[in-house]
PDB file of C-alpha atoms and ligand atoms in Angstrom:
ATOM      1  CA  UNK A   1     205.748 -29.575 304.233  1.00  0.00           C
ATOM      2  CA  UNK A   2     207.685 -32.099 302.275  1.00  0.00           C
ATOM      3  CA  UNK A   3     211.683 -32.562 304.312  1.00  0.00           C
ATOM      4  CA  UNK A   4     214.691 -32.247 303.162  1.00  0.00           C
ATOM      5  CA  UNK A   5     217.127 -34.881 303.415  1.00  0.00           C
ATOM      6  CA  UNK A   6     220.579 -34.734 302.537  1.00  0.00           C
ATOM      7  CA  UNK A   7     223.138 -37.261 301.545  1.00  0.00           C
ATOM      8  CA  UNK A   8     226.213 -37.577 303.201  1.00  0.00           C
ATOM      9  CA  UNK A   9     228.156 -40.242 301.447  1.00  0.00           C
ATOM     10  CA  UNK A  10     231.514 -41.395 303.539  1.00  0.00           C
ATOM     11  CA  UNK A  11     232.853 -43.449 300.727  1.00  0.00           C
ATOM     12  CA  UNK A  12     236.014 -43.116 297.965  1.00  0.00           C
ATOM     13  CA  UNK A  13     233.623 -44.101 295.188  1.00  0.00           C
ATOM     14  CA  UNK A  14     229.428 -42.594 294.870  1.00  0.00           C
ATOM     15  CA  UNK A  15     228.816 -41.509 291.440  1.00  0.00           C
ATOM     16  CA  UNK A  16     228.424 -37.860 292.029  1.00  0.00           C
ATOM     17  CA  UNK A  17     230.283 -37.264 295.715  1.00  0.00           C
ATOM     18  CA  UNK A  18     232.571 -39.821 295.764  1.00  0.00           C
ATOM     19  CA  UNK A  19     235.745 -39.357 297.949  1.00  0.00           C
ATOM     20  CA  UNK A  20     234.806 -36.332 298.371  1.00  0.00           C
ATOM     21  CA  UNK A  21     233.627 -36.085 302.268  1.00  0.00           C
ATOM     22  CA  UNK A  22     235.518 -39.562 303.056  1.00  0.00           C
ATOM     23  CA  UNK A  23     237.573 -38.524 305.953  1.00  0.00           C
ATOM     24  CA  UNK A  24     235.636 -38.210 308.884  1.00  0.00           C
ATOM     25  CA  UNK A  25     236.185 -34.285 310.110  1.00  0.00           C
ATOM     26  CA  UNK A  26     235.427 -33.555 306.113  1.00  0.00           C
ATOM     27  CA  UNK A  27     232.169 -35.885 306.616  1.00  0.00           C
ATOM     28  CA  UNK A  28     231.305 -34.045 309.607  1.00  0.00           C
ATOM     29  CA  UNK A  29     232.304 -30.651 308.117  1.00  0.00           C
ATOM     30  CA  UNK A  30     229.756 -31.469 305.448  1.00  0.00           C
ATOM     31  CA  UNK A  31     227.003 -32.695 307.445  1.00  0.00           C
ATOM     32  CA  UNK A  32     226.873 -29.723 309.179  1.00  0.00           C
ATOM     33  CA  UNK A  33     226.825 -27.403 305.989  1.00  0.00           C
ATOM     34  CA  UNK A  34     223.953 -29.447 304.368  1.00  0.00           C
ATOM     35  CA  UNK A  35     221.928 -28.459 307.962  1.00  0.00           C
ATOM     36  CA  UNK A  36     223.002 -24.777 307.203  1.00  0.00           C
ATOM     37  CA  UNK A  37     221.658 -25.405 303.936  1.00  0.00           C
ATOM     38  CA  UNK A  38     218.137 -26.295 305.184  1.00  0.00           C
ATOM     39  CA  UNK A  39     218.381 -30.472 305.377  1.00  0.00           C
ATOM     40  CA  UNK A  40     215.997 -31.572 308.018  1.00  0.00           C
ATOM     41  CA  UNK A  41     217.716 -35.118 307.976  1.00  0.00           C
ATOM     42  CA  UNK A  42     220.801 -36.256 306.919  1.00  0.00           C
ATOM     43  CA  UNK A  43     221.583 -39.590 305.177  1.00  0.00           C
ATOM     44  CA  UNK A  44     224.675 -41.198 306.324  1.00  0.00           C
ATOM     45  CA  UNK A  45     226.185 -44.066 303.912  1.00  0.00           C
ATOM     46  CA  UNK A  46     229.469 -45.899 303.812  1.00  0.00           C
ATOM     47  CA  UNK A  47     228.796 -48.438 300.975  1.00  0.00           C
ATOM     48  CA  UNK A  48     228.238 -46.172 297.329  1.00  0.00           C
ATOM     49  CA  UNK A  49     225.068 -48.018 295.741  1.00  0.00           C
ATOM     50  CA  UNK A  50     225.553 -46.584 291.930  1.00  0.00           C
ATOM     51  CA  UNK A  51     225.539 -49.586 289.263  1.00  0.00           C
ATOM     52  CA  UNK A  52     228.427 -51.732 289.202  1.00  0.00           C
ATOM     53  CA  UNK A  53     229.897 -50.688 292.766  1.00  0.00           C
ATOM     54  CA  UNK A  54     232.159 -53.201 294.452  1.00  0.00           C
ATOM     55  CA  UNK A  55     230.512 -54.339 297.954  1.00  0.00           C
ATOM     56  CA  UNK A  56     232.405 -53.225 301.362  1.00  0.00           C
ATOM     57  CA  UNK A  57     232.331 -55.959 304.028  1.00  0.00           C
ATOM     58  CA  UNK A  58     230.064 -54.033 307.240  1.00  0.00           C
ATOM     59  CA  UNK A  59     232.729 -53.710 309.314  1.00  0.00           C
ATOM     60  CA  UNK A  60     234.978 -51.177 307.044  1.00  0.00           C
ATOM     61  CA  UNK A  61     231.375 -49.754 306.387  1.00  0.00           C
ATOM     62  CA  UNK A  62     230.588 -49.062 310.029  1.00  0.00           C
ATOM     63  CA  UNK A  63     234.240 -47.807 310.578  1.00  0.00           C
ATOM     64  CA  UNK A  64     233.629 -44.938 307.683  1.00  0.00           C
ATOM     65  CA  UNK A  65     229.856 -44.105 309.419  1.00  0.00           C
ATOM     66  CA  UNK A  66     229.441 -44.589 313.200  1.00  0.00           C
ATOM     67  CA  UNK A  67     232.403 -41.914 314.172  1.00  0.00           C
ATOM     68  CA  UNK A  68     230.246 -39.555 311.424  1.00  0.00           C
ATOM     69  CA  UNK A  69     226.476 -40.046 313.265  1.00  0.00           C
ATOM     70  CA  UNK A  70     228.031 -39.945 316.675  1.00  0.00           C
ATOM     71  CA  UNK A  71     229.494 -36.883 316.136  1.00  0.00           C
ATOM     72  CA  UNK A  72     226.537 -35.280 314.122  1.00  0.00           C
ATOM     73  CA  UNK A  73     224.130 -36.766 316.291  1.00  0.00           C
ATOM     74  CA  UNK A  74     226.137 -34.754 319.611  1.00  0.00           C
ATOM     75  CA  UNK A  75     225.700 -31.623 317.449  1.00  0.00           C
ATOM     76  CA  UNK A  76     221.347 -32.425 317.753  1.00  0.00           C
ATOM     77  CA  UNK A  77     220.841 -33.302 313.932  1.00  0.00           C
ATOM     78  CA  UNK A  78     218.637 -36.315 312.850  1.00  0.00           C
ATOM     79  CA  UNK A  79     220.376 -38.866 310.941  1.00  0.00           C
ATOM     80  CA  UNK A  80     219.186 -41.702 308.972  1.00  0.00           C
ATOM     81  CA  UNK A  81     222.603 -44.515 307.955  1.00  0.00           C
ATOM     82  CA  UNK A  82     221.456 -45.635 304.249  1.00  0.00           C
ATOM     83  CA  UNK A  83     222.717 -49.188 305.028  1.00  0.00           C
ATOM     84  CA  UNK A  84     221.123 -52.658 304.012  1.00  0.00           C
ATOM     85  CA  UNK A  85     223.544 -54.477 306.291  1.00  0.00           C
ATOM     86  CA  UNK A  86     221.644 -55.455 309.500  1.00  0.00           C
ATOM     87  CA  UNK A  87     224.868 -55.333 311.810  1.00  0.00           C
ATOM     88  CA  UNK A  88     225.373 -51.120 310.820  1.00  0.00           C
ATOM     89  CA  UNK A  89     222.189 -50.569 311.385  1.00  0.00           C
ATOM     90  CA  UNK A  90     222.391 -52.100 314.506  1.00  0.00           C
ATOM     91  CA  UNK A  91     225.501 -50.032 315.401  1.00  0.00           C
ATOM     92  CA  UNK A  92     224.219 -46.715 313.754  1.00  0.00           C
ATOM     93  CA  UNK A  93     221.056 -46.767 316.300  1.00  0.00           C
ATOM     94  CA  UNK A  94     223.491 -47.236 318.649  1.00  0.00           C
ATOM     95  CA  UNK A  95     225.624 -44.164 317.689  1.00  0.00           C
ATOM     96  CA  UNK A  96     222.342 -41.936 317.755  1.00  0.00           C
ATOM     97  CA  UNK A  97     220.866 -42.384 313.787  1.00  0.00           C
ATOM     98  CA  UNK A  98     216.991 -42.118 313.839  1.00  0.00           C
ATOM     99  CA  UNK A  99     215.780 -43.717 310.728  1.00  0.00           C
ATOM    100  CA  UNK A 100     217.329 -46.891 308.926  1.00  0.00           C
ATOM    101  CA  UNK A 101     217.460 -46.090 305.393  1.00  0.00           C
ATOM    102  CA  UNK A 102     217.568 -49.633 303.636  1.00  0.00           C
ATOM    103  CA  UNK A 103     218.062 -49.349 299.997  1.00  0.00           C
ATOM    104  CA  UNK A 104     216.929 -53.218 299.942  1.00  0.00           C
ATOM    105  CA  UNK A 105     213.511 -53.052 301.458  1.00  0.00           C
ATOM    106  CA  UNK A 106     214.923 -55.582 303.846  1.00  0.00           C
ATOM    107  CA  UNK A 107     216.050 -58.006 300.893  1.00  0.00           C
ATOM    108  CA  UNK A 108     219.717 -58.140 301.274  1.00  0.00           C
ATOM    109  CA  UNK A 109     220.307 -58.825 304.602  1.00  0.00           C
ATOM    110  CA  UNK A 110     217.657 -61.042 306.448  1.00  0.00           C
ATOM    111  CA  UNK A 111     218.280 -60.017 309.844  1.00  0.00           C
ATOM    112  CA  UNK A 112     217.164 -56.184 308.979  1.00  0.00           C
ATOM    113  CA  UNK A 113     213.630 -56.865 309.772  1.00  0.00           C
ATOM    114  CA  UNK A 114     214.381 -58.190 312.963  1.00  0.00           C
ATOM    115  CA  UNK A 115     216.526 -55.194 313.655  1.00  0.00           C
ATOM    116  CA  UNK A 116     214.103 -52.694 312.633  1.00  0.00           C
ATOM    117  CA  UNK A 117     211.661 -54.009 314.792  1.00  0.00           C
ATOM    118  CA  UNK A 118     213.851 -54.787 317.594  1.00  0.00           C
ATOM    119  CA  UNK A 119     215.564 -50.378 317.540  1.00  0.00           C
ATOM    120  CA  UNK A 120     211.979 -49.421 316.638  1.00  0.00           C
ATOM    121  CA  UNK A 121     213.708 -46.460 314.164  1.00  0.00           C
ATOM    122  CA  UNK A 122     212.092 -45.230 311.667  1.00  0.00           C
ATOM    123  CA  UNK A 123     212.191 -47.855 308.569  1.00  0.00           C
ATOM    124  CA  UNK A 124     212.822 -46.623 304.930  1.00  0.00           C
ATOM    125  CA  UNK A 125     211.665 -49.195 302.629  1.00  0.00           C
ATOM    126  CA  UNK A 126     213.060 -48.822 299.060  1.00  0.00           C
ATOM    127  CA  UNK A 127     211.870 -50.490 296.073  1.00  0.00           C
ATOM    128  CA  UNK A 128     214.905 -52.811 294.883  1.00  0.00           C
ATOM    129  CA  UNK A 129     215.596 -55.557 292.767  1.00  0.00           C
ATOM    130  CA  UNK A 130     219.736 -56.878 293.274  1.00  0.00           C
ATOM    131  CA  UNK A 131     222.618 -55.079 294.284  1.00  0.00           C
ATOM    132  CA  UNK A 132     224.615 -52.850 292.414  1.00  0.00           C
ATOM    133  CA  UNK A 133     226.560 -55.516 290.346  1.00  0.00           C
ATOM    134  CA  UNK A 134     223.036 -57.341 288.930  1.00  0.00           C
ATOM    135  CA  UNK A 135     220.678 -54.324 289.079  1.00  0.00           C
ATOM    136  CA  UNK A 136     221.004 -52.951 285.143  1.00  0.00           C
ATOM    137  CA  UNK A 137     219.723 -56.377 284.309  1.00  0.00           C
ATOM    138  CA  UNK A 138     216.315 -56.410 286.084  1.00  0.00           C
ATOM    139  CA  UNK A 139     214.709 -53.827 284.350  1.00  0.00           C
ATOM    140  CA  UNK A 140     211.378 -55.209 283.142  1.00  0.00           C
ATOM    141  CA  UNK A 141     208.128 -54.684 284.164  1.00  0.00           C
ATOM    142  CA  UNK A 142     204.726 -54.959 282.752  1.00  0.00           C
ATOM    143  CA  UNK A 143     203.627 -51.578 284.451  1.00  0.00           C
ATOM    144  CA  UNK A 144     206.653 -49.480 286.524  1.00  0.00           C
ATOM    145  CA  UNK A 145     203.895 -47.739 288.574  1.00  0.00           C
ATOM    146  CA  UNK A 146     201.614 -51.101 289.637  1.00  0.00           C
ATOM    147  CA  UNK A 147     204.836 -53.532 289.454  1.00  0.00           C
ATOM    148  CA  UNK A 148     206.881 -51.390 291.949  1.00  0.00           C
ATOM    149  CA  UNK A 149     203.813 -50.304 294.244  1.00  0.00           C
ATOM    150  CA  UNK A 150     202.667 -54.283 293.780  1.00  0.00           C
ATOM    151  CA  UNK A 151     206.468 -55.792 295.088  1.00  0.00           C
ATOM    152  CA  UNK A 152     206.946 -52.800 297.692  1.00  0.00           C
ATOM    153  CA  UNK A 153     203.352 -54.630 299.621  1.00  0.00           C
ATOM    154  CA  UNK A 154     204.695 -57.480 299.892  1.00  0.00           C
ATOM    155  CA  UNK A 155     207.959 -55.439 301.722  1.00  0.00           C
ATOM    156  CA  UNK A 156     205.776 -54.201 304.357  1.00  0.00           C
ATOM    157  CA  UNK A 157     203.776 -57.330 304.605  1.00  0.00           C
ATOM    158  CA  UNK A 158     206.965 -59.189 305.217  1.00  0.00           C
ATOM    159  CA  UNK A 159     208.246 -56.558 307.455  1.00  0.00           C
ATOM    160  CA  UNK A 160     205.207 -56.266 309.524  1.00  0.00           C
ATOM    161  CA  UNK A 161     205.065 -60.195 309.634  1.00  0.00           C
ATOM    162  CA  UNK A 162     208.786 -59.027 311.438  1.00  0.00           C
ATOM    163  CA  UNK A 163     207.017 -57.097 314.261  1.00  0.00           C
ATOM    164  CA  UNK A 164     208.170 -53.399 312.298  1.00  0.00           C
ATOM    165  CA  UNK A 165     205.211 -50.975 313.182  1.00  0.00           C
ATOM    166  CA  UNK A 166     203.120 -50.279 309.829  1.00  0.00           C
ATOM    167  CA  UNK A 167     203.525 -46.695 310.943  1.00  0.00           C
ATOM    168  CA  UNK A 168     207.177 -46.371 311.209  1.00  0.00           C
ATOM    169  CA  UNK A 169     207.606 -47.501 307.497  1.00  0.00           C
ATOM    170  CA  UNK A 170     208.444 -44.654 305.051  1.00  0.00           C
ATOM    171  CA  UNK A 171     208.199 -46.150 301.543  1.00  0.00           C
ATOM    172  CA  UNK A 172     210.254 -45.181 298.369  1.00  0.00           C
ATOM    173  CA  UNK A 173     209.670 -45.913 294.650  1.00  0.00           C
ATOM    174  CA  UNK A 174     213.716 -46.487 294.288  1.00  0.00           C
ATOM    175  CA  UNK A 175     214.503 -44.385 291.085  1.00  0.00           C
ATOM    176  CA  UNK A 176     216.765 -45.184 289.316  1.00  0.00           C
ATOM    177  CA  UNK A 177     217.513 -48.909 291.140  1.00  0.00           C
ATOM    178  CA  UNK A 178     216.500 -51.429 287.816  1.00  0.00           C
ATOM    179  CA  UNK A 179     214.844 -48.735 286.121  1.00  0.00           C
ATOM    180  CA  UNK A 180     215.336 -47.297 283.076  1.00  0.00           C
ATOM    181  CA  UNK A 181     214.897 -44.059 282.235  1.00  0.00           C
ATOM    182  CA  UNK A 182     211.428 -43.795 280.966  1.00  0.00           C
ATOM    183  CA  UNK A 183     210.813 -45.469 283.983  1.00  0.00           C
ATOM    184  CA  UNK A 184     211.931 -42.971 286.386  1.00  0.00           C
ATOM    185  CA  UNK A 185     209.687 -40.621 284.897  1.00  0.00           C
ATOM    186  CA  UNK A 186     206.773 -42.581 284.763  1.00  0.00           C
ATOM    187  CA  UNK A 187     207.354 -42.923 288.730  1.00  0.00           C
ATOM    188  CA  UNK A 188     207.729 -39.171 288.998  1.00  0.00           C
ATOM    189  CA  UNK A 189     204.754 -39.072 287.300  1.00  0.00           C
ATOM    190  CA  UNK A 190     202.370 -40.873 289.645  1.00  0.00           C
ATOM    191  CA  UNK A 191     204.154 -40.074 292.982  1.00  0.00           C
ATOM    192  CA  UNK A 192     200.328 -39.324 294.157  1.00  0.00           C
ATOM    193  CA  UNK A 193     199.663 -43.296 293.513  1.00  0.00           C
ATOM    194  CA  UNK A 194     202.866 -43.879 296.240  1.00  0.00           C
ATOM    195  CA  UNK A 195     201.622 -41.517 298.722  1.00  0.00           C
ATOM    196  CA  UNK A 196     197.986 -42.627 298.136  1.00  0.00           C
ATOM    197  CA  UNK A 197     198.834 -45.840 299.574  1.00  0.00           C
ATOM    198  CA  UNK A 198     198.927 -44.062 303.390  1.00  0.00           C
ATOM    199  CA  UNK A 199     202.503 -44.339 304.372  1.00  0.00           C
ATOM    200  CA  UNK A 200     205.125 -41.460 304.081  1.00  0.00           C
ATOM    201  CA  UNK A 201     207.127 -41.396 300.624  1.00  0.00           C
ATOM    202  CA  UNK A 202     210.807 -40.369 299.858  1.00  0.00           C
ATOM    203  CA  UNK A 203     211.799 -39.761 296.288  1.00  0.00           C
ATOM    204  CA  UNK A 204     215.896 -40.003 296.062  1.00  0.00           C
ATOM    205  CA  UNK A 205     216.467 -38.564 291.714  1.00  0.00           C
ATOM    206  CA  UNK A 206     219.568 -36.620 292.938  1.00  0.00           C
ATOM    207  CA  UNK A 207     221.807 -36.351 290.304  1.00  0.00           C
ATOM    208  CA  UNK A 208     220.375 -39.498 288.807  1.00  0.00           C
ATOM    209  CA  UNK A 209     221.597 -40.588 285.308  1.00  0.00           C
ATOM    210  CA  UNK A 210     218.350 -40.519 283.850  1.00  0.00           C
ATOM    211  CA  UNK A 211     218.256 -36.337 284.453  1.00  0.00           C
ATOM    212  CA  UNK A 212     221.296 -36.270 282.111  1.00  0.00           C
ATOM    213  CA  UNK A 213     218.255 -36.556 279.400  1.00  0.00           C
ATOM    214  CA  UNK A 214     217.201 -33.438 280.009  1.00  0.00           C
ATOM    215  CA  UNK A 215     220.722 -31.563 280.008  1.00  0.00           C
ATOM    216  CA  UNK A 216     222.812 -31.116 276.732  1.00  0.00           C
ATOM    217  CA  UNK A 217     225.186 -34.228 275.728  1.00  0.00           C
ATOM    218  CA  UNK A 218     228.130 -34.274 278.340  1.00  0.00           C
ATOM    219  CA  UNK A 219     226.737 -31.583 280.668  1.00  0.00           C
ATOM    220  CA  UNK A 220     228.979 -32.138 283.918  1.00  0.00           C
ATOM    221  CA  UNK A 221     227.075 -34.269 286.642  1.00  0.00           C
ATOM    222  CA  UNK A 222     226.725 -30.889 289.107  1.00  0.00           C
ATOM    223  CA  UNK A 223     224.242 -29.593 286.499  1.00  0.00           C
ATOM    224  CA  UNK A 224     221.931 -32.475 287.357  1.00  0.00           C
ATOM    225  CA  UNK A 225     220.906 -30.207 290.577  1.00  0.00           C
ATOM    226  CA  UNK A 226     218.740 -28.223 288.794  1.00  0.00           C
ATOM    227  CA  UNK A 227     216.726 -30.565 287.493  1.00  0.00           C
ATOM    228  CA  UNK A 228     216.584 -32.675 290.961  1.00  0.00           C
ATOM    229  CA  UNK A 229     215.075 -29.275 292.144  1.00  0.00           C
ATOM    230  CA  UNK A 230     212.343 -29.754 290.395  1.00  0.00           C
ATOM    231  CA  UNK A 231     211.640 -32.888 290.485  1.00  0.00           C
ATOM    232  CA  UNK A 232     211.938 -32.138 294.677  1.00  0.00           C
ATOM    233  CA  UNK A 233     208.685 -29.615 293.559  1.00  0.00           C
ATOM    234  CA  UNK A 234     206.803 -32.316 291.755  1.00  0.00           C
ATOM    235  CA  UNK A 235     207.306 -34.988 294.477  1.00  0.00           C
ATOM    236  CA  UNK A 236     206.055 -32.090 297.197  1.00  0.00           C
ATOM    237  CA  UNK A 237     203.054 -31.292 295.146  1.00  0.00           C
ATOM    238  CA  UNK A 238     202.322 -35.037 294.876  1.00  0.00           C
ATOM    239  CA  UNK A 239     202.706 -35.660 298.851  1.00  0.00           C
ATOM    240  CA  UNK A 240     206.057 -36.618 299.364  1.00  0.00           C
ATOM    241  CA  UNK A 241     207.068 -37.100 303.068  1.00  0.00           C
ATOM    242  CA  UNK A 242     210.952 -36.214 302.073  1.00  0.00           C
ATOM    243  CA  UNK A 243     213.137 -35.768 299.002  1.00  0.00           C
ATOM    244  CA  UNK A 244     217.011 -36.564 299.923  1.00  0.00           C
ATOM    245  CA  UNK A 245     218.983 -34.482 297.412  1.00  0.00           C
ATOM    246  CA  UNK A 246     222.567 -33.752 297.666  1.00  0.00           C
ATOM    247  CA  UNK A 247     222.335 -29.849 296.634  1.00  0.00           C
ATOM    248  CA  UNK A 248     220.360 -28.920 299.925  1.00  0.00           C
ATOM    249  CA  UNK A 249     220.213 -25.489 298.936  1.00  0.00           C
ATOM    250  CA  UNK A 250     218.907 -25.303 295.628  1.00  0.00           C
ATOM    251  CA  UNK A 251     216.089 -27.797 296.684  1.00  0.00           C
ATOM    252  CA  UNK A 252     215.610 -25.678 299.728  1.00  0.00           C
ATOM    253  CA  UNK A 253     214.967 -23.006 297.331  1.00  0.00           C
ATOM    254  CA  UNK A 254     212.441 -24.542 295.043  1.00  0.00           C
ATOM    255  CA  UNK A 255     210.415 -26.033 298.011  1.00  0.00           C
ATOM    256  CA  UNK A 256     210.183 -22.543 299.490  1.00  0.00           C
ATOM    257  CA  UNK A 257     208.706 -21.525 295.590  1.00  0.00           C
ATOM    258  CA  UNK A 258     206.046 -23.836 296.679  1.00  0.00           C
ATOM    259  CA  UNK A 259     205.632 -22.804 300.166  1.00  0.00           C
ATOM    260  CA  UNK A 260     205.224 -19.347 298.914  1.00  0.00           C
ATOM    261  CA  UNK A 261     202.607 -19.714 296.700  1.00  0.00           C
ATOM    262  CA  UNK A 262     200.758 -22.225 298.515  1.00  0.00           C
ATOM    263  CA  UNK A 263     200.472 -19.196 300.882  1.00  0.00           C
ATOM    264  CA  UNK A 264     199.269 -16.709 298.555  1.00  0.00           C
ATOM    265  CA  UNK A 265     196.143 -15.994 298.833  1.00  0.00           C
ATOM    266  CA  UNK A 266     194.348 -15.108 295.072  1.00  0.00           C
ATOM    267  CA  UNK A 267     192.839 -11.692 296.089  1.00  0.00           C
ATOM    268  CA  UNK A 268     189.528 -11.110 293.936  1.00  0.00           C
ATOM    269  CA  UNK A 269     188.586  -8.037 293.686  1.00  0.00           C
ATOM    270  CA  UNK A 270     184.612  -7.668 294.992  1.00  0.00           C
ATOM    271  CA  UNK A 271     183.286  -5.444 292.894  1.00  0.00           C
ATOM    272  CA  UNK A 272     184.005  -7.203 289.630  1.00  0.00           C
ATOM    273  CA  UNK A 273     181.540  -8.578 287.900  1.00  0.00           C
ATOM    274  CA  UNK A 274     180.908 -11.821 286.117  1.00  0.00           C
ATOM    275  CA  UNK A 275     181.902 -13.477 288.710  1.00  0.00           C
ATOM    276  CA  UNK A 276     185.466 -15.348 289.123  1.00  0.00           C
ATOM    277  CA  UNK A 277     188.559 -13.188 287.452  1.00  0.00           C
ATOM    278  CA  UNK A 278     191.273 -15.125 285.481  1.00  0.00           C
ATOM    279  CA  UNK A 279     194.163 -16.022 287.330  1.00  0.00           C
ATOM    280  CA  UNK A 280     196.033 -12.831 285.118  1.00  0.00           C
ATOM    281  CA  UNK A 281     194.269 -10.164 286.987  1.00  0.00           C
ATOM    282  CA  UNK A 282     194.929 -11.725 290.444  1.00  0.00           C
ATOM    283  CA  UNK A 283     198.369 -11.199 290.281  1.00  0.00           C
ATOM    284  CA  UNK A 284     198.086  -7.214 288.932  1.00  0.00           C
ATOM    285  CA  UNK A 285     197.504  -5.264 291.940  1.00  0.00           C
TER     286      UNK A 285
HETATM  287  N1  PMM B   1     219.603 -43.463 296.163  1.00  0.00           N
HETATM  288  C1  PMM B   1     220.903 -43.677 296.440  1.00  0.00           C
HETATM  289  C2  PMM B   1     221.305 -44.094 297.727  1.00  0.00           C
HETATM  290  N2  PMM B   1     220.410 -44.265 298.710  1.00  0.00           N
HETATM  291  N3  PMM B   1     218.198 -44.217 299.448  1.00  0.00           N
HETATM  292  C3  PMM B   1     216.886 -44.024 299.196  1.00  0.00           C
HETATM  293  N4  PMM B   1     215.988 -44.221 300.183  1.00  0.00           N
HETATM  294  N5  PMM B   1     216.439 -43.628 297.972  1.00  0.00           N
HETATM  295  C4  PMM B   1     217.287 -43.420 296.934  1.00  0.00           C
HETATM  296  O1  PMM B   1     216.810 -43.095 295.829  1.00  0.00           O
HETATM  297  C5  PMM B   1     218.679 -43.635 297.158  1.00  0.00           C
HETATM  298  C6  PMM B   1     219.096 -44.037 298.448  1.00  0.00           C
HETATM  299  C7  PMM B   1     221.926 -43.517 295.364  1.00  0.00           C
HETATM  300  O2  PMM B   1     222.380 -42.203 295.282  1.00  0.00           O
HETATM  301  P1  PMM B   1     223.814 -41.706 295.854  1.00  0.00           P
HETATM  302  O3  PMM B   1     224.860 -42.690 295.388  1.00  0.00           O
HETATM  303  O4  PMM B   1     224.004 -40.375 295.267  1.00  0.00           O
HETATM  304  O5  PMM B   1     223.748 -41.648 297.336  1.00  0.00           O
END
């Protein structure tokens, strides 16, 4: 069954969170809620990534994040920090974080393969084309679905080449990072080609800009969450290994829709004949 991972963002200025859990008793407050909730993981970042973010230098980064993961990682939960700075990944293994969440792929910072490899964590590869500042203005592609799958290869080849272990590599198609939005949901609509290509997938759409398009004009940014429920349904279906959502609980809802039915068993009544029944008369009795 696909995870759950939710975002914990310790910073003043996310798109859809910011400031909000910035101290560190409201961070932990709030990590511990989204396990309530039903997050298996929980994605710890101090830098916001949304376009046109200002950078923070790792050391004010780390300061926001490693009190956070120690003290979430004493209470047993698995963390992930969603850093691309080598130095707080470094630190956030230290602190007790699991998985290294690189928005970068290992791009921005060039000692992050070495790290990887070096902690042996869990290594989530995104698919990403400039920071924050630059990334509205790398958009093209010929094809979204080969170009991304095509430059996220030569990620793991390089981080392989690194010494990271093929199988600790968790790739994701980055939506929303230099896409636009017909390209988000051309991604959403060949997840199976991501998961097809053997490693584990995470799909981050939470709250995404591109979901506005399917909301009325100026619908407030909290509405987005029920439209990132379903797109945590289609990413399931197509063999995602996680979805990291902010709204644990509504996702937690829809992927138990899916459990549910995946469950079911259609009952066919033996007697019937002509052989199969429609689907209709399955659900009748
Ligand atoms: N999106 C954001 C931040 N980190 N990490 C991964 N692996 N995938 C994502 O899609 C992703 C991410 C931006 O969203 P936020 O500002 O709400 O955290």
């Amino acid at each position: 069954m696909t995870l759950i991972m939710g975002v914990l963002n310790v910073t003043p200025d996310s798109f859809s969170d910011g400031g909000k859990w910035a101290s560190t008793d409201a961070a932990i407050e709030h990590g511990l809620r989204l396990r309530a909730d039903g997050a298996d993981l929980i994605d710890i970042g101090g830098e916001s990534t949304r376009p046109g973010a200002t950078r923070v230098p790792p050391d004010e980064e780390q300061s926001r994040v490693i009190p956070v993961i120690t003290e979430l990682a004493r209470h047993g939960l698995r963390l992930s920090i969603d850093t691309f700075n080598a130095a707080t990944a470094r630190a956030a293994a230290k602190a007790g974080a699991t998985i290294i969440n690189d928005v970068s792929g290992g791009l921005a910072d060039p000692d992050m393969a070495a790290i990887a490899a070096d902690t042996g964590l869990t290594y989530v590869a995104m698919h990403w084309r400039g920071h924050a500042q630059q990334m509205d203005s790398v958009t093209a592609y010929d094809d979204v679905v080969t170009d991304v799958i095509a430059e996220l290869n030569v990620r793991v080849a390089a981080l392989t080449a690194a010494g990271v272990d093929l199988d600790r590599i968790v790739l994701d198609p980055g939506l929303g990072f230099s896409k636009k939005t017909e390209h988000n949901w051309q991604l959403i609509n060949r997840l199976d080609a991501f998961a097809e290509l053997g490693l584990p997938v995470l799909v981050g759409a939470s709250r995404k800009r591109f979901l506005a398009e399917v909301l009325p004009v100026g619908a407030p940014v909290l509405e987005r969450d029920l439209p990132t429920a379903v797109v945590s349904v289609l990413a399931a279906q197509a063999g995602a290994w996680a979805v990291r959502v902010h709204d644990v609980a509504a996702t937690r809802a829809a992927l138990n829709v899916l459990a549910s039915v995946r469950q079911s068993m259609p009952r066919v009544p033996p007697e019937l004949p002509g052989g199969a029944p429609s689907p209709t008369q399955w659900n009748h009795d």
